[in-house]
Coordinates of C-alpha atoms in Angstrom, one line a residue:
X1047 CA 0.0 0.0 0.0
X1048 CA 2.9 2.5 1.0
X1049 CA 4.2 1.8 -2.9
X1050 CA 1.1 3.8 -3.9
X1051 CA 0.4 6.0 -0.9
X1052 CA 3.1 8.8 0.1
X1053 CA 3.0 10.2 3.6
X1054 CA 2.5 14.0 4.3
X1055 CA 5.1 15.2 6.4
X1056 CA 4.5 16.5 9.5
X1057 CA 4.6 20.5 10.0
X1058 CA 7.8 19.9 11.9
X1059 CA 9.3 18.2 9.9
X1060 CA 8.8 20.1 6.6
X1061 CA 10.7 22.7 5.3
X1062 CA 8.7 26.0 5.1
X1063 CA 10.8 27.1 1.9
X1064 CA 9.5 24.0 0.3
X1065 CA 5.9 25.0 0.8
X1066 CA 4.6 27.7 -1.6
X1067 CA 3.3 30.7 -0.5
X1068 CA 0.3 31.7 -1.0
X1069 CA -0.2 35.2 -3.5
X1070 CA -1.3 38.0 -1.7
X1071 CA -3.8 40.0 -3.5
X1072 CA -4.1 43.9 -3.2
X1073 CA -7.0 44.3 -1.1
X1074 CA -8.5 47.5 -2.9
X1075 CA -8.4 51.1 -0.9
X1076 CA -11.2 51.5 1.4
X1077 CA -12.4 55.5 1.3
X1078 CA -12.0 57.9 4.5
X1079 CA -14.8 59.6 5.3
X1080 CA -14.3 62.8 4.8
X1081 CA -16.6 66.1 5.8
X1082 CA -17.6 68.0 3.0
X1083 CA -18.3 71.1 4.9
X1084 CA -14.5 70.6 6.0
X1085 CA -12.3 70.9 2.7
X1086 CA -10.1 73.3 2.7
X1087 CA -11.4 76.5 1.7
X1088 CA -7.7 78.6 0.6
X1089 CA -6.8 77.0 -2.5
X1090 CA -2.6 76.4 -1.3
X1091 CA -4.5 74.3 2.0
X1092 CA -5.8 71.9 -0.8
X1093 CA -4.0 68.7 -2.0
X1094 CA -4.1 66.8 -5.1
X1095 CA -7.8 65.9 -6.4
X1096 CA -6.3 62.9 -7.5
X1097 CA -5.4 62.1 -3.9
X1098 CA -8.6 61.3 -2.9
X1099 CA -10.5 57.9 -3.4
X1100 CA -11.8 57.6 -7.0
X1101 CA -15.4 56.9 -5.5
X1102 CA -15.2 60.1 -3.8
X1103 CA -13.4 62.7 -6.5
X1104 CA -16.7 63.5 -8.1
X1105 CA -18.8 64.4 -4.9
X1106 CA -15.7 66.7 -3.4
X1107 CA -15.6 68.5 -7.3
X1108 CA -19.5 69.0 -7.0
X1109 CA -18.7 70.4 -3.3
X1110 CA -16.1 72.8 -4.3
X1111 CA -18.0 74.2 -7.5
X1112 CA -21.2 74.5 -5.0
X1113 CA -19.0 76.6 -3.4
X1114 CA -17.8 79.0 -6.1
X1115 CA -14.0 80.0 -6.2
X1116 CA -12.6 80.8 -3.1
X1117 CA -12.7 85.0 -3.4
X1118 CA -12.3 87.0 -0.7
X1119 CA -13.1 90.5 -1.9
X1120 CA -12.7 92.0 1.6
X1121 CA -9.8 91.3 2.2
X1122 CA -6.3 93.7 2.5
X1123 CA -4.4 92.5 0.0
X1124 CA -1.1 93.0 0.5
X1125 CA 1.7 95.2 -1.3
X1126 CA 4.4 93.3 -3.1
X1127 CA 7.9 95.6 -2.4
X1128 CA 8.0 96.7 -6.0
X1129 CA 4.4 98.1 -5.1
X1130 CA 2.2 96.0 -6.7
X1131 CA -0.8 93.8 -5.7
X1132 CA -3.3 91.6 -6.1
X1133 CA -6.8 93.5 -8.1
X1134 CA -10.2 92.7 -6.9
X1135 CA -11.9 94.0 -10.0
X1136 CA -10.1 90.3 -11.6
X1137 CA -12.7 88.7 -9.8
X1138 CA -15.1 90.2 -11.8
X1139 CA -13.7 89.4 -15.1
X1140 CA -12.3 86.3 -14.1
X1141 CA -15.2 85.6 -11.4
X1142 CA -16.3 81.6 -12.5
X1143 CA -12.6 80.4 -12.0
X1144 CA -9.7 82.4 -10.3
X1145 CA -9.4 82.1 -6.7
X1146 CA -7.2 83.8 -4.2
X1147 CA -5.6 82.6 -1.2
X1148 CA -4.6 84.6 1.9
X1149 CA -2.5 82.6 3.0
X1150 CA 0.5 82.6 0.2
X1151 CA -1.0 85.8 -1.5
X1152 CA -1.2 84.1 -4.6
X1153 CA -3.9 83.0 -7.1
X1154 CA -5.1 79.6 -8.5
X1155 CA -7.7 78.4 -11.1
X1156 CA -10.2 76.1 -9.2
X1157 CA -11.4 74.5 -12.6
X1158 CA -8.0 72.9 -13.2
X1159 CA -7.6 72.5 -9.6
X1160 CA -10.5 69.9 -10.2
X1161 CA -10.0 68.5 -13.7
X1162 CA -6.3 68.6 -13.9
X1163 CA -5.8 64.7 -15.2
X1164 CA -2.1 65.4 -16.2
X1165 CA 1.2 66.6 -14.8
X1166 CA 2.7 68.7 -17.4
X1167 CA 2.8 72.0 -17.8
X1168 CA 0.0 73.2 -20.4
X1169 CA -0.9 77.1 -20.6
X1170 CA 0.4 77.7 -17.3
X1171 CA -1.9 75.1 -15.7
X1172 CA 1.0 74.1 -13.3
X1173 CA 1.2 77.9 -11.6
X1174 CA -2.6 78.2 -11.7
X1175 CA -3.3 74.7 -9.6
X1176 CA 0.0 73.9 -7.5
X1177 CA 2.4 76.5 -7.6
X1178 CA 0.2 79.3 -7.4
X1179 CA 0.4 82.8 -9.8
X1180 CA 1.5 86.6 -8.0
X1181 CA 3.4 88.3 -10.9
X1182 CA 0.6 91.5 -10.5
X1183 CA 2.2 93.3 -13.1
X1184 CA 1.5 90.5 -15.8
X1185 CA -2.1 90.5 -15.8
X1186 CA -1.8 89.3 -19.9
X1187 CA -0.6 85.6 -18.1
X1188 CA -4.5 84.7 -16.6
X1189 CA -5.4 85.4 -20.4
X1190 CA -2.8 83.2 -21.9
X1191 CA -3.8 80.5 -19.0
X1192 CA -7.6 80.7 -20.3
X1193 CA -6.2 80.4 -24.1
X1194 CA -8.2 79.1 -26.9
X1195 CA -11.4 77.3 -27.1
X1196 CA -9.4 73.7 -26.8
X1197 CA -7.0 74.4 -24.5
X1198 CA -7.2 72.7 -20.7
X1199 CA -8.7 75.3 -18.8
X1200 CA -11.5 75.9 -21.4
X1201 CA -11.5 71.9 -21.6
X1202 CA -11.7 71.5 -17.4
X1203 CA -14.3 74.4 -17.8
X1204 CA -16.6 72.6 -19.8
X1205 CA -16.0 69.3 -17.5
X1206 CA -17.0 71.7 -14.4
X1207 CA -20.4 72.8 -16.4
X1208 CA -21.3 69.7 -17.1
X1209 CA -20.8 67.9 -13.9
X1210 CA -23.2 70.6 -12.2
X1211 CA -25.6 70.2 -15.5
X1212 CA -26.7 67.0 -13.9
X1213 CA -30.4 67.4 -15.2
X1214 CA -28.4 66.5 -19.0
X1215 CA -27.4 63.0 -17.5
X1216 CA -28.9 60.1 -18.4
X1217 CA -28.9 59.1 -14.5
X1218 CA -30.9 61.6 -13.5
X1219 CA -33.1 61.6 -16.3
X1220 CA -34.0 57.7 -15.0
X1221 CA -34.5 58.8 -11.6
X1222 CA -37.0 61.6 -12.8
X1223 CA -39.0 59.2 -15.0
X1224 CA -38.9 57.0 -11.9
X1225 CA -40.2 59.8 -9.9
X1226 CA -42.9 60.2 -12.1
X1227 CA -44.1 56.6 -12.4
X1228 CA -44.3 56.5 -8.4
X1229 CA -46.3 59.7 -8.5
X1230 CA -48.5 58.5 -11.1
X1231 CA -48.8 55.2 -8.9
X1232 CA -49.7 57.2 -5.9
X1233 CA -52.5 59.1 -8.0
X1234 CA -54.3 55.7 -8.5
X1235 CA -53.5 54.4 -5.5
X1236 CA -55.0 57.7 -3.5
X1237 CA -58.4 57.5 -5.9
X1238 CA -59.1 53.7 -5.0
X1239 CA -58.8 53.9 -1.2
X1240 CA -61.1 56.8 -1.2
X1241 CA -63.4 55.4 -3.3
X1242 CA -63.3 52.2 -1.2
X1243 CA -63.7 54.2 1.9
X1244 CA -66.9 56.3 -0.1
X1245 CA -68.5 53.3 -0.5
X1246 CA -67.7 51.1 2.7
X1247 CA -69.2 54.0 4.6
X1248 CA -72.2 54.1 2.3
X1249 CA -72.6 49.8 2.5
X1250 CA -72.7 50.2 -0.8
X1251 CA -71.4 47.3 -3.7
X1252 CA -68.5 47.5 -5.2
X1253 CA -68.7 44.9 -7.9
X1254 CA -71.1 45.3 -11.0
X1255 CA -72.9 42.5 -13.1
X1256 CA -70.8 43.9 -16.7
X1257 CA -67.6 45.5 -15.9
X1258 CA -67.2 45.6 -19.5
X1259 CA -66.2 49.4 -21.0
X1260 CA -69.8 49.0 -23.1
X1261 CA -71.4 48.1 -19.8
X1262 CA -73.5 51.1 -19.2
X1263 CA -73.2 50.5 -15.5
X1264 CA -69.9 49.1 -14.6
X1265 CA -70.3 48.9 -10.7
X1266 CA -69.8 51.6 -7.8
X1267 CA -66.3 51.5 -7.7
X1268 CA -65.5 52.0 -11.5
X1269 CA -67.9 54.3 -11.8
X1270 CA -67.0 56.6 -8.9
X1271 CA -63.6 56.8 -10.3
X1272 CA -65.0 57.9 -13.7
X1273 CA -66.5 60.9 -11.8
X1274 CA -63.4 61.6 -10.5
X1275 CA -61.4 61.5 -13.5
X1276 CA -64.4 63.9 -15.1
X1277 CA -63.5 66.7 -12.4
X1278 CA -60.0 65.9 -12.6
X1279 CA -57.7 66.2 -15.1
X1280 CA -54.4 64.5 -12.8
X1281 CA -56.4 61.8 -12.2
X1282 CA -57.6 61.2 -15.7
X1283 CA -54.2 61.0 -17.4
X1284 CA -53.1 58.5 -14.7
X1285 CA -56.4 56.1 -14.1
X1286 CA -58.0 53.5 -15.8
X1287 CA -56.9 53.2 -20.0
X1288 CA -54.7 55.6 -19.1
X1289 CA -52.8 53.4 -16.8
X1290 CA -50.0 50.9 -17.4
X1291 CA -52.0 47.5 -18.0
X1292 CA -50.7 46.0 -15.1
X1293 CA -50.6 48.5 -12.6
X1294 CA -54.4 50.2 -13.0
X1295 CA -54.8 49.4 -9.3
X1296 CA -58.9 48.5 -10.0
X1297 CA -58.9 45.0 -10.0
X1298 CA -61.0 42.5 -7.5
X1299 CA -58.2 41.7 -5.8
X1300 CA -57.0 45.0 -5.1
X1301 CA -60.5 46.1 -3.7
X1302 CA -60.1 43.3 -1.5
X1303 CA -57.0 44.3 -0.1
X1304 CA -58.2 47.6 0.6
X1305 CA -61.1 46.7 2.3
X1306 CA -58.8 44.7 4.4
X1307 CA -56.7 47.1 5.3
X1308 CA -59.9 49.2 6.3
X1309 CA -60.7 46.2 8.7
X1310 CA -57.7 45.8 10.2
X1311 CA -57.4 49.6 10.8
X1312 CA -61.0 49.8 12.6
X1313 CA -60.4 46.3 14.7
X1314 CA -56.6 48.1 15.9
X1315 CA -58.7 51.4 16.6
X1316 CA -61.2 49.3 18.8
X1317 CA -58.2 47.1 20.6
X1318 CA -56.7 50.6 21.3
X1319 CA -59.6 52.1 23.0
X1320 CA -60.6 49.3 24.6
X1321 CA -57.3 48.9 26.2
X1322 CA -56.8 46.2 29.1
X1323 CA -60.6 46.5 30.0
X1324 CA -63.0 43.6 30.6
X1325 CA -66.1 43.3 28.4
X1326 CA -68.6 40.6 27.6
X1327 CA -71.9 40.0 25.3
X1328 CA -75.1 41.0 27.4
X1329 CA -77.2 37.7 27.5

Protein backbone atom coordinates (compact mmCIF):
# COMPACT_ATOMS: atom_id res chain seq x y z
CA UNK A 1 0.00 0.00 0.00
CA UNK A 2 2.86 2.50 1.02
CA UNK A 3 4.17 1.80 -2.86
CA UNK A 4 1.06 3.84 -3.94
CA UNK A 5 0.43 6.03 -0.90
CA UNK A 6 3.14 8.78 0.10
CA UNK A 7 2.97 10.24 3.63
CA UNK A 8 2.48 14.04 4.28
CA UNK A 9 5.13 15.20 6.45
CA UNK A 10 4.54 16.51 9.52
CA UNK A 11 4.60 20.54 9.96
CA UNK A 12 7.77 19.90 11.95
CA UNK A 13 9.25 18.21 9.87
CA UNK A 14 8.84 20.07 6.59
CA UNK A 15 10.74 22.66 5.27
CA UNK A 16 8.69 26.02 5.11
CA UNK A 17 10.82 27.14 1.93
CA UNK A 18 9.53 24.05 0.30
CA UNK A 19 5.92 24.99 0.79
CA UNK A 20 4.58 27.67 -1.65
CA UNK A 21 3.28 30.65 -0.48
CA UNK A 22 0.27 31.75 -1.03
CA UNK A 23 -0.21 35.18 -3.53
CA UNK A 24 -1.29 37.97 -1.67
CA UNK A 25 -3.80 39.99 -3.49
CA UNK A 26 -4.08 43.90 -3.23
CA UNK A 27 -6.98 44.33 -1.07
CA UNK A 28 -8.45 47.54 -2.85
CA UNK A 29 -8.44 51.08 -0.90
CA UNK A 30 -11.21 51.46 1.37
CA UNK A 31 -12.40 55.51 1.34
CA UNK A 32 -12.04 57.88 4.46
CA UNK A 33 -14.80 59.58 5.35
CA UNK A 34 -14.31 62.79 4.81
CA UNK A 35 -16.58 66.09 5.77
CA UNK A 36 -17.65 68.02 3.04
CA UNK A 37 -18.29 71.14 4.93
CA UNK A 38 -14.47 70.60 5.98
CA UNK A 39 -12.33 70.86 2.73
CA UNK A 40 -10.15 73.28 2.68
CA UNK A 41 -11.39 76.54 1.74
CA UNK A 42 -7.69 78.58 0.57
CA UNK A 43 -6.84 77.05 -2.49
CA UNK A 44 -2.62 76.44 -1.27
CA UNK A 45 -4.50 74.34 2.03
CA UNK A 46 -5.76 71.86 -0.78
CA UNK A 47 -3.98 68.67 -1.99
CA UNK A 48 -4.08 66.79 -5.09
CA UNK A 49 -7.83 65.87 -6.43
CA UNK A 50 -6.34 62.92 -7.49
CA UNK A 51 -5.41 62.08 -3.90
CA UNK A 52 -8.57 61.29 -2.94
CA UNK A 53 -10.50 57.89 -3.37
CA UNK A 54 -11.85 57.63 -7.03
CA UNK A 55 -15.39 56.90 -5.50
CA UNK A 56 -15.24 60.13 -3.75
CA UNK A 57 -13.37 62.71 -6.45
CA UNK A 58 -16.75 63.49 -8.07
CA UNK A 59 -18.75 64.37 -4.88
CA UNK A 60 -15.72 66.73 -3.39
CA UNK A 61 -15.58 68.46 -7.27
CA UNK A 62 -19.55 68.99 -6.99
CA UNK A 63 -18.66 70.38 -3.31
CA UNK A 64 -16.09 72.75 -4.34
CA UNK A 65 -18.02 74.21 -7.51
CA UNK A 66 -21.18 74.51 -5.04
CA UNK A 67 -19.04 76.59 -3.40
CA UNK A 68 -17.82 79.01 -6.06
CA UNK A 69 -13.96 80.05 -6.18
CA UNK A 70 -12.58 80.81 -3.07
CA UNK A 71 -12.69 85.04 -3.38
CA UNK A 72 -12.29 87.01 -0.69
CA UNK A 73 -13.14 90.47 -1.86
CA UNK A 74 -12.69 91.98 1.57
CA UNK A 75 -9.76 91.26 2.16
CA UNK A 76 -6.25 93.72 2.47
CA UNK A 77 -4.38 92.54 -0.02
CA UNK A 78 -1.10 92.97 0.53
CA UNK A 79 1.66 95.16 -1.34
CA UNK A 80 4.36 93.29 -3.06
CA UNK A 81 7.91 95.64 -2.40
CA UNK A 82 7.95 96.69 -6.05
CA UNK A 83 4.39 98.14 -5.05
CA UNK A 84 2.20 96.05 -6.68
CA UNK A 85 -0.83 93.80 -5.66
CA UNK A 86 -3.33 91.56 -6.10
CA UNK A 87 -6.83 93.47 -8.15
CA UNK A 88 -10.21 92.71 -6.88
CA UNK A 89 -11.89 94.05 -10.00
CA UNK A 90 -10.09 90.35 -11.62
CA UNK A 91 -12.68 88.72 -9.80
CA UNK A 92 -15.10 90.20 -11.77
CA UNK A 93 -13.72 89.39 -15.07
CA UNK A 94 -12.27 86.33 -14.07
CA UNK A 95 -15.17 85.57 -11.37
CA UNK A 96 -16.35 81.62 -12.45
CA UNK A 97 -12.60 80.43 -12.00
CA UNK A 98 -9.73 82.39 -10.32
CA UNK A 99 -9.38 82.11 -6.68
CA UNK A 100 -7.21 83.76 -4.18
CA UNK A 101 -5.62 82.59 -1.24
CA UNK A 102 -4.62 84.61 1.85
CA UNK A 103 -2.51 82.64 3.02
CA UNK A 104 0.48 82.65 0.17
CA UNK A 105 -0.96 85.84 -1.50
CA UNK A 106 -1.17 84.09 -4.57
CA UNK A 107 -3.93 83.02 -7.11
CA UNK A 108 -5.12 79.63 -8.51
CA UNK A 109 -7.71 78.38 -11.05
CA UNK A 110 -10.23 76.15 -9.22
CA UNK A 111 -11.37 74.52 -12.55
CA UNK A 112 -8.04 72.90 -13.24
CA UNK A 113 -7.62 72.49 -9.59
CA UNK A 114 -10.49 69.94 -10.23
CA UNK A 115 -10.04 68.50 -13.69
CA UNK A 116 -6.27 68.59 -13.87
CA UNK A 117 -5.82 64.68 -15.24
CA UNK A 118 -2.14 65.41 -16.16
CA UNK A 119 1.22 66.63 -14.81
CA UNK A 120 2.71 68.71 -17.37
CA UNK A 121 2.83 72.00 -17.80
CA UNK A 122 -0.02 73.22 -20.43
CA UNK A 123 -0.87 77.11 -20.65
CA UNK A 124 0.40 77.68 -17.31
CA UNK A 125 -1.88 75.15 -15.74
CA UNK A 126 1.01 74.06 -13.31
CA UNK A 127 1.21 77.94 -11.60
CA UNK A 128 -2.64 78.20 -11.65
CA UNK A 129 -3.30 74.66 -9.56
CA UNK A 130 -0.03 73.92 -7.55
CA UNK A 131 2.43 76.54 -7.64
CA UNK A 132 0.21 79.28 -7.36
CA UNK A 133 0.43 82.81 -9.79
CA UNK A 134 1.47 86.63 -7.97
CA UNK A 135 3.40 88.28 -10.85
CA UNK A 136 0.61 91.51 -10.48
CA UNK A 137 2.16 93.31 -13.13
CA UNK A 138 1.52 90.53 -15.82
CA UNK A 139 -2.10 90.51 -15.83
CA UNK A 140 -1.76 89.26 -19.90
CA UNK A 141 -0.58 85.57 -18.07
CA UNK A 142 -4.55 84.74 -16.61
CA UNK A 143 -5.37 85.42 -20.41
CA UNK A 144 -2.75 83.16 -21.92
CA UNK A 145 -3.78 80.53 -18.99
CA UNK A 146 -7.58 80.68 -20.30
CA UNK A 147 -6.23 80.37 -24.13
CA UNK A 148 -8.25 79.11 -26.88
CA UNK A 149 -11.38 77.32 -27.08
CA UNK A 150 -9.41 73.71 -26.80
CA UNK A 151 -6.97 74.42 -24.50
CA UNK A 152 -7.20 72.69 -20.66
CA UNK A 153 -8.71 75.33 -18.82
CA UNK A 154 -11.48 75.93 -21.38
CA UNK A 155 -11.55 71.91 -21.60
CA UNK A 156 -11.74 71.49 -17.41
CA UNK A 157 -14.31 74.45 -17.80
CA UNK A 158 -16.56 72.65 -19.79
CA UNK A 159 -16.05 69.33 -17.54
CA UNK A 160 -16.99 71.71 -14.41
CA UNK A 161 -20.37 72.80 -16.42
CA UNK A 162 -21.30 69.68 -17.07
CA UNK A 163 -20.80 67.93 -13.86
CA UNK A 164 -23.17 70.56 -12.16
CA UNK A 165 -25.57 70.16 -15.48
CA UNK A 166 -26.74 66.96 -13.86
CA UNK A 167 -30.45 67.41 -15.18
CA UNK A 168 -28.38 66.53 -18.99
CA UNK A 169 -27.36 63.01 -17.45
CA UNK A 170 -28.94 60.09 -18.40
CA UNK A 171 -28.85 59.12 -14.50
CA UNK A 172 -30.87 61.56 -13.55
CA UNK A 173 -33.11 61.60 -16.25
CA UNK A 174 -33.98 57.73 -15.04
CA UNK A 175 -34.46 58.82 -11.58
CA UNK A 176 -37.01 61.64 -12.76
CA UNK A 177 -38.96 59.19 -15.03
CA UNK A 178 -38.88 57.01 -11.89
CA UNK A 179 -40.18 59.76 -9.90
CA UNK A 180 -42.85 60.25 -12.13
CA UNK A 181 -44.09 56.59 -12.37
CA UNK A 182 -44.26 56.45 -8.37
CA UNK A 183 -46.29 59.68 -8.45
CA UNK A 184 -48.54 58.48 -11.05
CA UNK A 185 -48.85 55.20 -8.87
CA UNK A 186 -49.73 57.23 -5.92
CA UNK A 187 -52.47 59.12 -7.97
CA UNK A 188 -54.30 55.70 -8.53
CA UNK A 189 -53.54 54.36 -5.53
CA UNK A 190 -55.04 57.74 -3.51
CA UNK A 191 -58.37 57.55 -5.94
CA UNK A 192 -59.09 53.69 -4.99
CA UNK A 193 -58.75 53.93 -1.23
CA UNK A 194 -61.09 56.80 -1.16
CA UNK A 195 -63.43 55.36 -3.34
CA UNK A 196 -63.29 52.19 -1.19
CA UNK A 197 -63.66 54.16 1.86
CA UNK A 198 -66.93 56.27 -0.06
CA UNK A 199 -68.55 53.34 -0.53
CA UNK A 200 -67.74 51.14 2.68
CA UNK A 201 -69.17 53.99 4.55
CA UNK A 202 -72.22 54.12 2.30
CA UNK A 203 -72.60 49.83 2.51
CA UNK A 204 -72.74 50.20 -0.79
CA UNK A 205 -71.39 47.33 -3.66
CA UNK A 206 -68.51 47.46 -5.17
CA UNK A 207 -68.71 44.92 -7.85
CA UNK A 208 -71.06 45.29 -11.00
CA UNK A 209 -72.85 42.46 -13.09
CA UNK A 210 -70.83 43.91 -16.67
CA UNK A 211 -67.64 45.51 -15.87
CA UNK A 212 -67.21 45.59 -19.48
CA UNK A 213 -66.15 49.41 -21.00
CA UNK A 214 -69.81 48.95 -23.14
CA UNK A 215 -71.35 48.10 -19.79
CA UNK A 216 -73.52 51.15 -19.15
CA UNK A 217 -73.16 50.48 -15.51
CA UNK A 218 -69.87 49.11 -14.57
CA UNK A 219 -70.35 48.88 -10.67
CA UNK A 220 -69.82 51.63 -7.85
CA UNK A 221 -66.26 51.50 -7.66
CA UNK A 222 -65.45 51.97 -11.45
CA UNK A 223 -67.87 54.32 -11.82
CA UNK A 224 -67.03 56.59 -8.91
CA UNK A 225 -63.61 56.82 -10.32
CA UNK A 226 -64.95 57.90 -13.69
CA UNK A 227 -66.45 60.93 -11.82
CA UNK A 228 -63.36 61.59 -10.47
CA UNK A 229 -61.44 61.53 -13.50
CA UNK A 230 -64.39 63.85 -15.14
CA UNK A 231 -63.48 66.73 -12.42
CA UNK A 232 -60.00 65.85 -12.57
CA UNK A 233 -57.70 66.20 -15.12
CA UNK A 234 -54.41 64.49 -12.85
CA UNK A 235 -56.41 61.79 -12.21
CA UNK A 236 -57.56 61.24 -15.66
CA UNK A 237 -54.16 60.98 -17.43
CA UNK A 238 -53.07 58.49 -14.72
CA UNK A 239 -56.38 56.12 -14.09
CA UNK A 240 -57.97 53.53 -15.80
CA UNK A 241 -56.86 53.19 -20.04
CA UNK A 242 -54.66 55.58 -19.12
CA UNK A 243 -52.84 53.40 -16.77
CA UNK A 244 -50.01 50.87 -17.37
CA UNK A 245 -52.02 47.48 -18.04
CA UNK A 246 -50.70 45.99 -15.08
CA UNK A 247 -50.60 48.47 -12.63
CA UNK A 248 -54.39 50.25 -13.00
CA UNK A 249 -54.84 49.39 -9.25
CA UNK A 250 -58.87 48.52 -9.97
CA UNK A 251 -58.89 45.03 -10.00
CA UNK A 252 -61.01 42.47 -7.54
CA UNK A 253 -58.25 41.68 -5.78
CA UNK A 254 -56.96 44.99 -5.10
CA UNK A 255 -60.47 46.08 -3.71
CA UNK A 256 -60.06 43.28 -1.48
CA UNK A 257 -57.02 44.33 -0.12
CA UNK A 258 -58.21 47.56 0.58
CA UNK A 259 -61.15 46.73 2.29
CA UNK A 260 -58.84 44.65 4.37
CA UNK A 261 -56.74 47.13 5.33
CA UNK A 262 -59.88 49.24 6.31
CA UNK A 263 -60.71 46.20 8.69
CA UNK A 264 -57.69 45.82 10.22
CA UNK A 265 -57.39 49.61 10.84
CA UNK A 266 -61.03 49.77 12.59
CA UNK A 267 -60.35 46.33 14.74
CA UNK A 268 -56.59 48.06 15.86
CA UNK A 269 -58.75 51.37 16.59
CA UNK A 270 -61.23 49.28 18.77
CA UNK A 271 -58.20 47.12 20.64
CA UNK A 272 -56.65 50.64 21.25
CA UNK A 273 -59.60 52.11 23.04
CA UNK A 274 -60.57 49.29 24.58
CA UNK A 275 -57.26 48.88 26.22
CA UNK A 276 -56.81 46.17 29.08
CA UNK A 277 -60.56 46.51 29.98
CA UNK A 278 -63.05 43.61 30.61
CA UNK A 279 -66.12 43.31 28.38
CA UNK A 280 -68.60 40.60 27.60
CA UNK A 281 -71.88 39.98 25.31
CA UNK A 282 -75.06 40.99 27.41
CA UNK A 283 -77.20 37.71 27.52
Amino acid sequence: MERFLKRKASTSESNSDDIPQPRRCATPSIPMEIDMNDLPWDPSERKRISEYHPNQIDEIRRKYLIRGPCQPRGHDFPKKPNGRRFSPTWFDQYGNWLEYSVKADKVFCLCCYLFRDQFGKQGGSDAFVTEGFNSWNKKDRLNIHVGDINSFHNRALKKSEDLMRQNQSIAVAFHKQNDMAKNEYRIRLNVSIDVARYLLNGELPFRGHDESEKSLHRGHFLETIKLIRNRDVTVRNVTLENAPGNNKMVAPDIQKDIAHCFVQEILKSIFEEIGDDVFAFAS
